[in-house]
CSV table of C-alpha atoms in Angstrom, one decimal:
chain,number,residue,atom,x,y,z
A,20,MET,CA,1.6,10.8,16.4
A,21,ALA,CA,4.9,10.5,18.3
A,22,ASN,CA,5.9,14.1,18.9
A,23,THR,CA,9.5,14.3,18.0
A,24,ASP,CA,11.6,15.9,15.3
A,25,GLU,CA,14.4,13.4,15.7
A,26,LYS,CA,14.3,10.4,13.4
A,27,ILE,CA,15.7,7.0,14.2
A,28,HIS,CA,17.2,4.2,12.1
A,29,VAL,CA,15.8,0.7,12.7
A,30,VAL,CA,17.2,-2.5,11.1
A,31,MET,CA,14.6,-5.3,10.9
A,32,PHE,CA,15.6,-8.9,10.4
A,33,PRO,CA,12.8,-11.5,10.4
A,34,TRP,CA,12.9,-15.3,10.2
A,35,LEU,CA,13.0,-16.7,6.7
A,36,ALA,CA,9.2,-17.6,6.6
A,37,PHE,CA,6.6,-15.5,4.9
A,38,GLY,CA,4.3,-16.0,7.9
A,39,HIS,CA,6.9,-13.9,9.7
A,40,VAL,CA,8.1,-11.6,7.0
A,41,THR,CA,4.6,-10.3,6.2
A,42,PRO,CA,3.7,-8.9,9.6
A,43,TRP,CA,7.3,-7.7,10.0
A,44,LEU,CA,6.8,-5.8,6.8
A,45,GLU,CA,3.6,-4.3,8.0
A,46,LEU,CA,5.4,-3.0,11.1
A,47,ALA,CA,8.2,-1.7,8.9
A,48,LYS,CA,5.8,0.2,6.7
A,49,LEU,CA,4.1,1.8,9.8
A,50,LEU,CA,7.5,3.0,11.1
A,51,ALA,CA,8.6,4.2,7.8
A,52,ALA,CA,5.3,6.1,7.3
A,53,LYS,CA,6.3,8.2,10.3
A,54,GLY,CA,9.5,9.3,8.6
A,55,HIS,CA,11.9,6.8,10.3
A,56,LYS,CA,14.6,5.0,8.4
A,57,ILE,CA,14.0,1.3,8.2
A,58,SER,CA,16.5,-1.2,6.7
A,59,PHE,CA,14.7,-4.5,6.1
A,60,ILE,CA,17.0,-7.4,5.8
A,61,SER,CA,16.2,-10.7,4.1
A,62,THR,CA,17.4,-13.0,1.4
A,63,PRO,CA,17.2,-11.9,-2.3
A,64,THR,CA,14.5,-14.4,-3.2
A,65,ILE,CA,12.2,-13.3,-0.3
A,66,ILE,CA,12.7,-9.6,-1.0
A,67,ASP,CA,12.0,-10.1,-4.7
A,68,ARG,CA,8.8,-12.0,-3.8
A,69,LEU,CA,7.4,-9.3,-1.5
A,70,PRO,CA,4.5,-7.2,-2.8
A,71,LYS,CA,5.3,-3.7,-3.9
A,72,PRO,CA,4.7,-1.2,-1.0
A,73,PRO,CA,2.0,1.5,-1.6
A,74,SER,CA,3.2,4.4,-3.8
A,75,ASN,CA,2.5,7.0,-1.0
A,76,LEU,CA,5.0,5.4,1.4
A,77,PRO,CA,8.0,7.7,2.1
A,78,SER,CA,11.3,6.5,0.7
A,79,THR,CA,12.5,5.7,4.1
A,80,LEU,CA,12.0,1.9,3.8
A,81,HIS,CA,15.0,0.2,2.3
A,82,PHE,CA,15.5,-3.5,1.5
A,83,VAL,CA,18.9,-5.1,2.1
A,84,LYS,CA,19.6,-8.4,0.5
A,85,LEU,CA,21.8,-11.0,2.4
A,86,GLN,CA,22.7,-14.0,0.4
A,87,LEU,CA,22.3,-17.4,2.1
A,88,PRO,CA,25.3,-19.8,1.8
A,89,GLN,CA,24.8,-23.2,0.3
A,90,VAL,CA,24.8,-25.9,2.8
A,91,GLU,CA,24.4,-29.7,2.6
A,92,GLY,CA,20.8,-30.8,2.8
A,93,LEU,CA,19.4,-27.5,1.6
A,94,PRO,CA,18.0,-27.6,-1.9
A,95,GLN,CA,19.5,-25.0,-4.3
A,96,ASP,CA,17.5,-21.7,-4.4
A,97,ALA,CA,15.5,-22.6,-1.3
A,98,GLU,CA,15.6,-19.4,0.8
A,99,ALA,CA,12.4,-19.6,2.7
A,100,THR,CA,10.4,-22.2,4.6
A,101,ILE,CA,7.7,-22.1,1.9
A,102,ASP,CA,10.3,-23.7,-0.4
A,103,LEU,CA,10.8,-26.7,1.9
A,104,PRO,CA,9.1,-29.8,3.4
A,105,ALA,CA,9.0,-29.5,7.1
A,106,ASN,CA,11.9,-31.9,7.7
A,107,LYS,CA,14.3,-29.7,5.7
A,108,VAL,CA,13.7,-26.4,7.5
A,109,GLN,CA,16.5,-27.5,9.9
A,110,TYR,CA,19.0,-27.0,7.0
A,111,LEU,CA,17.7,-23.4,6.4
A,112,LYS,CA,18.6,-22.7,10.0
A,113,ILE,CA,22.2,-24.0,9.4
A,114,ALA,CA,22.5,-21.6,6.4
A,115,LEU,CA,21.0,-18.8,8.5
A,116,ASP,CA,23.5,-19.4,11.4
A,117,LYS,CA,26.3,-19.1,8.9
A,118,LEU,CA,25.3,-15.5,8.2
A,119,GLN,CA,26.6,-14.3,11.6
A,120,GLU,CA,29.8,-12.8,10.3
A,121,PRO,CA,28.4,-11.2,7.1
A,122,PHE,CA,25.4,-9.9,9.0
A,123,ALA,CA,27.7,-8.3,11.6
A,124,LYS,CA,29.5,-6.4,8.7
A,125,VAL,CA,26.2,-5.3,7.3
A,126,LEU,CA,25.0,-4.1,10.7
A,127,GLU,CA,28.2,-2.2,11.3
A,128,SER,CA,28.0,-0.5,7.9
A,129,LEU,CA,24.4,0.5,8.5
A,130,ASP,CA,25.1,1.8,12.0
A,131,PRO,CA,21.4,1.9,13.1
A,132,ASP,CA,20.0,3.0,16.4
A,133,TRP,CA,18.1,-0.2,16.9
A,134,ILE,CA,17.9,-3.8,15.5
A,135,PHE,CA,14.7,-5.8,15.7
A,136,TYR,CA,15.3,-9.6,15.3
A,137,ASP,CA,13.4,-12.8,15.3
A,138,PHE,CA,13.6,-16.0,17.3
A,139,ALA,CA,15.8,-18.0,14.9
A,140,GLN,CA,18.6,-15.3,14.9
A,141,TYR,CA,19.5,-15.9,18.6
A,142,TRP,CA,23.0,-14.5,17.8
A,143,VAL,CA,21.9,-11.1,16.8
A,144,GLY,CA,21.5,-9.6,20.3
A,145,PRO,CA,25.2,-10.3,21.3
A,146,ILE,CA,26.4,-8.9,17.9
A,147,ALA,CA,24.3,-5.7,18.4
A,148,ALA,CA,25.6,-5.3,22.0
A,149,HIS,CA,29.2,-5.6,20.8
A,150,LEU,CA,28.6,-2.9,18.3
A,151,GLY,CA,26.8,-0.6,20.8
A,152,ILE,CA,23.4,-1.0,19.1
A,153,LYS,CA,20.3,-1.5,21.1
A,154,SER,CA,18.1,-4.5,20.2
A,155,SER,CA,14.6,-5.8,20.4
A,156,PHE,CA,13.3,-9.3,20.1
A,157,PHE,CA,10.0,-9.0,18.1
A,158,SER,CA,7.6,-11.9,18.2
A,159,ILE,CA,4.9,-12.3,15.6
A,160,CYS,CA,3.4,-14.9,18.0
A,161,ILE,CA,0.8,-13.5,20.4
A,162,ALA,CA,1.6,-12.7,24.0
A,163,ALA,CA,-0.1,-15.9,25.2
A,164,MET,CA,2.2,-18.1,23.1
A,165,VAL,CA,5.3,-16.3,24.3
A,166,ALA,CA,4.3,-16.4,27.9
A,167,PHE,CA,3.4,-20.1,27.6
A,168,LEU,CA,7.0,-20.7,26.6
A,169,GLY,CA,8.2,-19.2,29.8
A,170,PRO,CA,11.3,-17.5,31.1
A,171,PRO,CA,14.6,-17.8,29.2
A,172,SER,CA,16.7,-19.8,31.6
A,173,PRO,CA,14.7,-23.1,31.5
A,174,LEU,CA,14.5,-22.9,27.7
A,175,ILE,CA,18.3,-22.3,27.4
A,176,ASP,CA,19.5,-24.8,30.0
A,177,GLY,CA,17.0,-27.5,29.2
A,178,ASP,CA,15.8,-27.8,32.8
A,179,ASP,CA,12.2,-26.9,32.1
A,180,SER,CA,10.0,-29.2,34.2
A,181,ARG,CA,7.9,-29.9,31.2
A,182,LYS,CA,9.5,-32.9,29.5
A,183,LYS,CA,6.7,-34.8,27.8
A,184,PRO,CA,3.9,-33.6,25.4
A,185,GLU,CA,1.4,-34.2,28.2
A,186,ASP,CA,3.1,-31.5,30.3
A,187,PHE,CA,2.2,-28.9,27.8
A,188,THR,CA,-1.5,-29.7,27.9
A,189,ILE,CA,-2.0,-27.7,31.2
A,190,PRO,CA,-1.3,-24.0,31.8
A,191,PRO,CA,2.3,-23.4,33.1
A,192,LYS,CA,2.9,-22.8,36.7
A,193,TRP,CA,4.0,-19.1,36.2
A,194,VAL,CA,0.5,-18.2,34.9
A,195,PRO,CA,-1.3,-16.7,38.0
A,196,PHE,CA,-4.9,-16.8,36.7
A,197,GLN,CA,-7.4,-19.4,35.7
A,198,THR,CA,-7.3,-20.2,32.0
A,199,THR,CA,-8.0,-22.9,29.4
A,200,VAL,CA,-5.1,-21.8,27.2
A,201,ALA,CA,-2.8,-24.8,26.8
A,202,TYR,CA,-2.0,-27.3,24.0
A,203,LYS,CA,-4.2,-30.1,23.0
A,204,TYR,CA,-2.2,-33.3,23.0
A,205,TYR,CA,-2.4,-33.7,19.2
A,206,ASP,CA,-1.2,-30.1,18.7
A,207,ILE,CA,1.9,-30.4,21.0
A,208,LYS,CA,2.7,-33.9,19.7
A,209,ASN,CA,3.0,-32.4,16.2
A,210,SER,CA,5.2,-29.7,17.4
A,211,PHE,CA,7.3,-31.6,19.9
A,212,ASP,CA,10.3,-31.9,17.5
A,213,CYS,CA,11.2,-28.3,18.4
A,214,VAL,CA,12.4,-29.4,21.8
A,215,GLU,CA,14.8,-31.9,20.2
A,216,ASP,CA,18.2,-30.9,18.8
A,217,ASP,CA,18.0,-30.7,15.0
A,218,ALA,CA,20.8,-30.7,12.5
A,219,SER,CA,21.6,-27.0,13.3
A,220,GLY,CA,22.6,-28.1,16.8
A,221,VAL,CA,20.4,-25.4,18.4
A,222,ASN,CA,16.7,-26.3,18.9
A,223,ASP,CA,13.9,-23.8,18.6
A,224,LEU,CA,13.3,-23.5,22.4
A,225,ILE,CA,17.0,-22.6,23.0
A,226,ARG,CA,16.8,-20.0,20.1
A,227,TRP,CA,13.7,-18.5,21.7
A,228,GLY,CA,15.3,-18.4,25.2
A,229,LEU,CA,18.6,-16.8,24.0
A,230,SER,CA,16.8,-14.3,21.8
A,231,MET,CA,14.6,-13.1,24.6
A,232,GLN,CA,17.4,-13.1,27.1
A,233,SER,CA,19.9,-10.9,25.1
A,234,CYS,CA,17.6,-8.1,23.9
A,235,ASP,CA,16.9,-4.8,25.5
A,236,PHE,CA,13.2,-5.1,25.3
A,237,ILE,CA,10.5,-7.5,23.9
A,238,ALA,CA,8.0,-6.4,21.2
A,239,VAL,CA,5.1,-8.7,20.6
A,240,ARG,CA,2.2,-8.7,18.2
A,241,SER,CA,-0.6,-8.1,20.6
A,242,SER,CA,-2.8,-5.5,22.2
A,243,PHE,CA,-4.0,-4.6,25.7
A,244,GLU,CA,-7.6,-5.0,24.5
A,245,ILE,CA,-7.1,-8.7,23.7
A,246,GLU,CA,-4.4,-9.9,25.9
A,247,PRO,CA,-3.8,-7.6,29.0
A,248,GLU,CA,-3.3,-10.5,31.4
A,249,TRP,CA,-0.8,-12.3,29.1
A,250,LEU,CA,1.3,-9.2,28.6
A,251,GLN,CA,1.6,-8.7,32.3
A,252,VAL,CA,2.8,-12.3,32.6
A,253,LEU,CA,5.4,-11.6,30.0
A,254,GLU,CA,6.8,-8.6,31.8
A,255,THR,CA,6.9,-10.4,35.1
A,256,ILE,CA,8.7,-13.5,33.9
A,257,HIS,CA,11.2,-11.6,31.7
A,258,GLU,CA,11.8,-8.6,34.1
A,259,LYS,CA,12.2,-6.3,31.1
A,260,PRO,CA,10.0,-3.9,29.2
A,261,VAL,CA,7.4,-5.7,27.0
A,262,PHE,CA,5.6,-3.7,24.3
A,263,PRO,CA,2.6,-4.7,22.2
A,264,VAL,CA,2.9,-3.4,18.7
A,265,GLY,CA,-0.8,-3.9,17.9
A,266,GLN,CA,-2.4,-6.5,15.7
A,267,LEU,CA,-0.8,-5.2,12.5
A,268,PRO,CA,-3.8,-5.4,10.2
A,269,PRO,CA,-2.8,-5.6,6.6
A,270,VAL,CA,-2.9,-2.6,4.3
A,271,GLU,CA,-4.0,-3.5,0.8
A,272,TYR,CA,-1.1,-3.0,-1.6
A,273,GLU,CA,-1.4,-1.5,-5.0
A,274,LEU,CA,-1.1,-4.7,-6.8
A,275,GLU,CA,-1.2,-5.6,-10.5
A,276,GLU,CA,-2.9,-8.8,-9.3
A,277,LYS,CA,-6.0,-6.8,-8.4
A,278,HIS,CA,-6.6,-6.4,-12.2
A,279,SER,CA,-5.3,-9.9,-13.2
A,280,ASP,CA,-7.2,-12.4,-15.1
A,281,ALA,CA,-6.9,-14.9,-12.2
A,282,TRP,CA,-8.5,-12.5,-9.7
A,283,SER,CA,-11.2,-11.5,-12.3
A,284,SER,CA,-12.2,-15.1,-12.6
A,285,MET,CA,-12.3,-15.7,-8.9
A,286,LYS,CA,-14.3,-12.5,-8.2
A,287,LYS,CA,-16.8,-13.4,-10.9
A,288,TRP,CA,-17.6,-16.6,-9.1
A,289,LEU,CA,-17.8,-14.9,-5.7
A,290,ASP,CA,-20.1,-12.2,-7.2
A,291,PHE,CA,-22.6,-14.8,-8.1
A,292,GLN,CA,-22.9,-16.1,-4.5
A,293,ASP,CA,-25.3,-14.9,-1.9
A,294,LYS,CA,-24.0,-12.5,0.8
A,295,SER,CA,-22.2,-14.2,3.6
A,296,SER,CA,-22.9,-17.6,2.2
A,297,VAL,CA,-19.4,-18.9,1.2
A,298,VAL,CA,-17.0,-20.6,3.5
A,299,TYR,CA,-13.4,-19.7,2.7
A,300,VAL,CA,-10.9,-22.5,3.4
A,301,ALA,CA,-7.1,-21.8,3.6
A,302,PHE,CA,-4.3,-23.0,5.8
A,303,GLY,CA,-1.6,-20.5,5.2
A,304,SER,CA,1.7,-20.8,3.2
A,305,GLU,CA,3.0,-23.8,5.1
A,306,ALA,CA,0.4,-25.9,6.9
A,307,LYS,CA,-0.4,-28.9,4.7
A,308,PRO,CA,-3.1,-31.6,5.6
A,309,SER,CA,-2.2,-35.2,5.6
A,310,GLN,CA,-3.9,-37.3,2.9
A,311,ALA,CA,-6.4,-38.7,5.5
A,312,GLN,CA,-7.2,-35.1,6.7
A,313,LEU,CA,-7.6,-33.8,3.1
A,314,THR,CA,-10.0,-36.6,2.3
A,315,GLU,CA,-12.2,-35.9,5.4
A,316,LEU,CA,-12.0,-32.1,4.7
A,317,ALA,CA,-13.1,-32.5,1.1
A,318,LEU,CA,-16.0,-34.9,1.8
A,319,GLY,CA,-17.0,-32.7,4.8
A,320,LEU,CA,-17.2,-29.6,2.6
A,321,GLU,CA,-19.3,-31.5,0.1
A,322,LEU,CA,-21.6,-32.9,2.8
A,323,SER,CA,-22.1,-29.4,4.3
A,324,GLY,CA,-23.9,-28.3,1.1
A,325,LEU,CA,-22.3,-24.8,1.6
A,326,PRO,CA,-20.7,-22.9,-1.2
A,327,PHE,CA,-16.9,-22.9,-0.6
A,328,PHE,CA,-13.7,-21.3,-2.0
A,329,TRP,CA,-10.7,-23.5,-1.0
A,330,VAL,CA,-7.1,-22.5,-1.5
A,331,LEU,CA,-5.3,-25.8,-1.3
A,332,ARG,CA,-1.6,-26.2,-0.9
A,333,THR,CA,-0.6,-29.8,-1.9
A,334,ARG,CA,3.2,-29.6,-1.5
A,335,ARG,CA,5.9,-27.6,0.2
A,336,GLY,CA,8.6,-26.9,-2.4
A,337,ILE,CA,9.9,-29.0,-5.2
A,338,ASP,CA,11.6,-31.4,-2.7
A,339,ASP,CA,8.3,-32.3,-1.0
A,340,THR,CA,7.5,-35.9,-2.2
A,341,ASP,CA,4.5,-36.4,0.1
A,342,LEU,CA,1.9,-35.4,-2.4
A,343,ILE,CA,-1.8,-35.2,-1.4
A,344,GLU,CA,-4.8,-35.5,-3.7
A,345,LEU,CA,-8.5,-34.8,-3.5
A,346,PRO,CA,-10.8,-37.7,-3.4
A,347,PRO,CA,-11.7,-39.2,-6.8
A,348,GLY,CA,-14.7,-37.3,-8.4
A,349,PHE,CA,-14.8,-34.6,-5.8
A,350,GLU,CA,-14.2,-31.6,-8.1
A,351,GLU,CA,-16.7,-33.0,-10.6
A,352,ARG,CA,-19.4,-33.6,-7.9
A,353,THR,CA,-18.9,-30.1,-6.3
A,354,ARG,CA,-18.4,-28.1,-9.5
A,355,GLY,CA,-21.6,-26.1,-8.9
A,356,GLN,CA,-20.9,-25.8,-5.1
A,357,GLY,CA,-17.4,-24.7,-4.7
A,358,VAL,CA,-14.0,-23.8,-6.1
A,359,VAL,CA,-10.6,-25.5,-5.4
A,360,CYS,CA,-7.7,-23.2,-6.2
A,361,THR,CA,-4.2,-24.8,-6.1
A,362,THR,CA,-2.3,-21.7,-7.3
A,363,TRP,CA,-1.9,-18.1,-6.1
A,364,ALA,CA,-5.0,-16.5,-4.5
A,365,PRO,CA,-5.3,-13.0,-3.0
A,366,GLN,CA,-6.5,-13.8,0.5
A,367,LEU,CA,-7.2,-10.2,1.4
A,368,MET,CA,-9.4,-9.6,-1.6
A,369,ILE,CA,-11.2,-12.9,-1.0
A,370,LEU,CA,-11.9,-12.1,2.7
A,371,ALA,CA,-13.0,-8.6,1.8
A,372,HIS,CA,-15.7,-10.0,-0.6
A,373,GLU,CA,-19.2,-9.7,0.8
A,374,SER,CA,-20.1,-13.3,-0.2
A,375,ILE,CA,-17.6,-14.7,2.3
A,376,GLY,CA,-19.3,-15.5,5.6
A,377,GLY,CA,-16.8,-17.7,7.4
A,378,PHE,CA,-13.2,-18.8,7.4
A,379,LEU,CA,-12.0,-22.4,8.0
A,380,THR,CA,-8.4,-21.6,9.1
A,381,HIS,CA,-5.3,-23.1,10.6
A,382,SER,CA,-5.4,-20.3,13.3
A,383,GLY,CA,-2.2,-18.6,12.1
A,384,TRP,CA,-2.5,-15.2,13.6
A,385,SER,CA,-2.1,-13.2,10.4
A,386,SER,CA,-5.0,-15.1,9.0
A,387,VAL,CA,-7.0,-14.5,12.2
A,388,VAL,CA,-6.4,-10.7,12.0
A,389,GLU,CA,-7.3,-10.5,8.4
A,390,ALA,CA,-10.5,-12.5,8.9
A,391,LEU,CA,-11.6,-10.4,11.9
A,392,THR,CA,-10.7,-7.1,10.2
A,393,PHE,CA,-13.4,-8.1,7.6
A,394,GLN,CA,-15.8,-9.5,10.2
A,395,LYS,CA,-15.6,-13.1,9.1
A,396,ALA,CA,-16.6,-15.8,11.5
A,397,LEU,CA,-13.8,-18.3,12.4
A,398,ILE,CA,-13.8,-22.1,12.2
A,399,LEU,CA,-10.5,-23.4,13.6
A,400,LEU,CA,-8.4,-26.4,12.5
A,401,THR,CA,-4.9,-26.3,13.9
A,402,PHE,CA,-1.8,-28.2,12.6
A,403,TYR,CA,1.4,-27.2,14.5
A,404,SER,CA,3.5,-24.6,16.2
A,405,ASP,CA,1.7,-21.7,17.8
A,406,GLN,CA,-1.6,-22.5,16.2
A,407,GLY,CA,-2.9,-24.6,19.1
A,408,ILE,CA,-2.4,-21.7,21.6
A,409,ASN,CA,-4.0,-19.2,19.2
A,410,ALA,CA,-7.0,-21.4,18.9
A,411,ARG,CA,-7.4,-21.8,22.7
A,412,VAL,CA,-7.2,-18.0,23.1
A,413,LEU,CA,-9.9,-17.5,20.5
A,414,GLU,CA,-12.1,-20.3,22.0
A,415,GLU,CA,-11.7,-18.8,25.5
A,416,LYS,CA,-12.8,-15.4,24.3
A,417,LYS,CA,-15.7,-16.9,22.2
A,418,ILE,CA,-14.2,-15.5,19.0
A,419,GLY,CA,-13.7,-18.8,17.2
A,420,TYR,CA,-15.1,-22.4,17.1
A,421,SER,CA,-12.7,-25.3,17.0
A,422,LEU,CA,-13.6,-28.3,14.8
A,423,PRO,CA,-14.1,-31.3,17.2
A,424,ARG,CA,-11.3,-33.8,17.0
A,425,ASN,CA,-9.8,-36.9,18.6
A,426,GLU,CA,-7.9,-35.7,21.6
A,427,LEU,CA,-4.9,-38.0,21.1
A,428,ASP,CA,-4.3,-38.1,17.3
A,429,GLY,CA,-6.2,-35.0,16.2
A,430,SER,CA,-8.2,-36.9,13.6
A,431,PHE,CA,-11.6,-35.7,12.6
A,432,THR,CA,-14.5,-36.9,10.4
A,433,ARG,CA,-16.3,-35.5,7.4
A,434,ASP,CA,-19.4,-35.3,9.6
A,435,SER,CA,-17.6,-33.1,12.1
A,436,VAL,CA,-16.4,-30.8,9.3
A,437,ALA,CA,-19.9,-30.5,7.8
A,438,GLU,CA,-21.6,-29.9,11.2
A,439,SER,CA,-19.0,-27.4,12.3
A,440,LEU,CA,-19.3,-25.4,9.1
A,441,ARG,CA,-23.1,-25.3,9.2
A,442,LEU,CA,-23.0,-24.4,13.0
A,443,VAL,CA,-20.9,-21.3,12.5
A,444,MET,CA,-22.2,-20.3,9.0
A,445,VAL,CA,-25.9,-20.7,9.3
A,446,SER,CA,-27.3,-22.2,12.6
A,447,GLU,CA,-28.9,-20.1,15.3
A,448,GLU,CA,-26.6,-21.9,17.8
A,449,GLY,CA,-23.5,-20.5,16.0
A,450,LYS,CA,-24.8,-17.0,15.6
A,451,MET,CA,-22.7,-15.9,18.6
A,452,TYR,CA,-19.6,-16.5,16.5
A,453,ARG,CA,-20.9,-14.5,13.6
A,454,ASP,CA,-21.8,-11.7,16.0
A,455,LYS,CA,-18.5,-11.8,17.8
A,456,ALA,CA,-16.6,-11.5,14.6
A,457,LYS,CA,-18.4,-8.2,14.0
A,458,ASP,CA,-18.1,-7.0,17.6
A,459,VAL,CA,-14.3,-7.4,17.8
A,460,SER,CA,-13.5,-6.2,14.2
A,461,GLY,CA,-12.5,-2.8,15.5
A,462,LEU,CA,-10.0,-4.3,18.0
A,463,PHE,CA,-8.2,-6.0,15.1
A,464,GLY,CA,-8.6,-3.7,12.2
A,465,ASP,CA,-8.9,-0.1,13.5
A,466,ARG,CA,-6.2,2.0,12.0
A,467,ASP,CA,-6.1,4.7,14.6
A,468,ARG,CA,-5.8,2.2,17.4
A,469,GLN,CA,-2.9,0.6,15.5
A,470,ASP,CA,-1.2,3.9,15.0
A,471,ARG,CA,-1.3,4.6,18.8
A,472,TYR,CA,0.5,1.3,19.5
A,473,VAL,CA,3.3,2.2,17.0
A,474,ASP,CA,3.6,5.7,18.5
A,475,ASN,CA,4.0,4.1,22.0
A,476,VAL,CA,6.9,1.9,20.7
A,477,LEU,CA,8.5,4.9,18.9
A,478,ILE,CA,8.4,7.0,22.1
A,479,TYR,CA,10.2,4.2,23.9
A,480,LEU,CA,12.8,3.8,21.2
A,481,GLU,CA,13.5,7.6,21.1
A,482,LYS,CA,13.8,7.7,25.0
A,483,SER,CA,16.2,4.7,25.0
A,484,SER,CA,18.9,6.7,26.6
A,485,THR,CA,17.0,6.7,30.0
A,486,SER,CA,17.9,4.3,32.8
A,487,GLN,CA,16.7,0.7,32.7
A,488,GLU,CA,14.6,1.3,35.8
A,489,SER,CA,12.8,4.3,34.3
A,490,GLN,CA,12.3,2.3,31.1
A,491,VAL,CA,10.4,-0.4,32.9
A,492,ILE,CA,8.2,2.2,34.7
A,493,PHE,CA,7.6,3.9,31.3
A,494,SER,CA,6.5,0.6,29.8
A,495,ARG,CA,3.9,0.1,32.6
A,496,GLU,CA,2.7,3.7,32.3
A,497,LEU,CA,2.0,3.1,28.6
A,498,SER,CA,0.3,-0.1,29.4
A,499,SER,CA,-2.2,1.6,31.6
A,500,ALA,CA,-2.7,4.5,29.3
A,501,CYS,CA,-3.9,2.2,26.5
């Protein structure tokens, strides 16, 4: 535990996506559990959707609602990326950028010691500096992803030598070691719109660059046990302290859903399956397969012969007109083999169930952490954003197996789906992935280890009055201590 009687006040302001909000909330709970005051800022709808924190959490975690303005192109009541098709997220950023003045007033009234902010809120650092408040850019992306983006100046000025998707398929020049971590062409092609200006006028790379440039230190969801080399790259290219906050494994909430009829029905089906026999299929709150991908996935699951539990998201918000459908007759043919769930499903409780043996996942890091916490083998199928880099890191460390795909367009076949699932779930050749999931479980889900990372961050926050030079030294001392 951090040995100090003085408590600090931290404001936390994540990007308006549940894939960001959820790990941010985990960190907020860990800080609040040590008696520090946390003001967690988000939109009313997002805050109202959050699960109820555990009853034993101290009353030091407070939620602050900041109402988004209505802007042209943004559907009414859409306050999170989950409410929107991908092409309308740009309007959410316009609304977010219009919060600068009201946010500054809220921050001034809260008068915290620190503000943690996300990549989209590139304007928070200067506001905090003007108010005399220290700031941290907190990335839920792993250190390899943040390092892959590179130093701030090229991102901000647009003079990064990488201009084409192909340029991102090799490790960047500032990485001093041999690595296979880089994008596949199909992954970066799907994500390349982030380097183009969108309707907000500020593309994602500029937002990242400005956010990292204006903060006092960088916090990243990572750990020395998993990414020591990438954390060192980050500190070198940014020339400021970089702190891993740990993997932020989820703490199960005291939820009414645990006793709901929906979960009871799911659990009943899972209880009838053999131990470690079921493949769980889910691609997070935002990743959505194309119709062609959905068809091959479904037929591949059927062809594998393995029992499956599939949480399928068929649309992103009411404005998503690109509907996808399962192949005709699929659910009837597989009724005894698997379950397709198109509504709410409690991922933590599903992954914790002993019948689940493997997880076909989009490689979102929260899902990776949850799966490995419960020792589930990983089969990787990426869609966009940081998922491609996550998958390469997992491949390089032999923690996950990527489904074989066409290198240019990312297409895959039902046969490759079936073969990949059988390899990881049951074959002798894939036993290494099942064993590795068990071996690394402690590196992802150990509570004491996570507690030490939070203490390291708190020590730094509490000693923030020291000189910048001594702060950098302090960061490196903590790195070697872990």
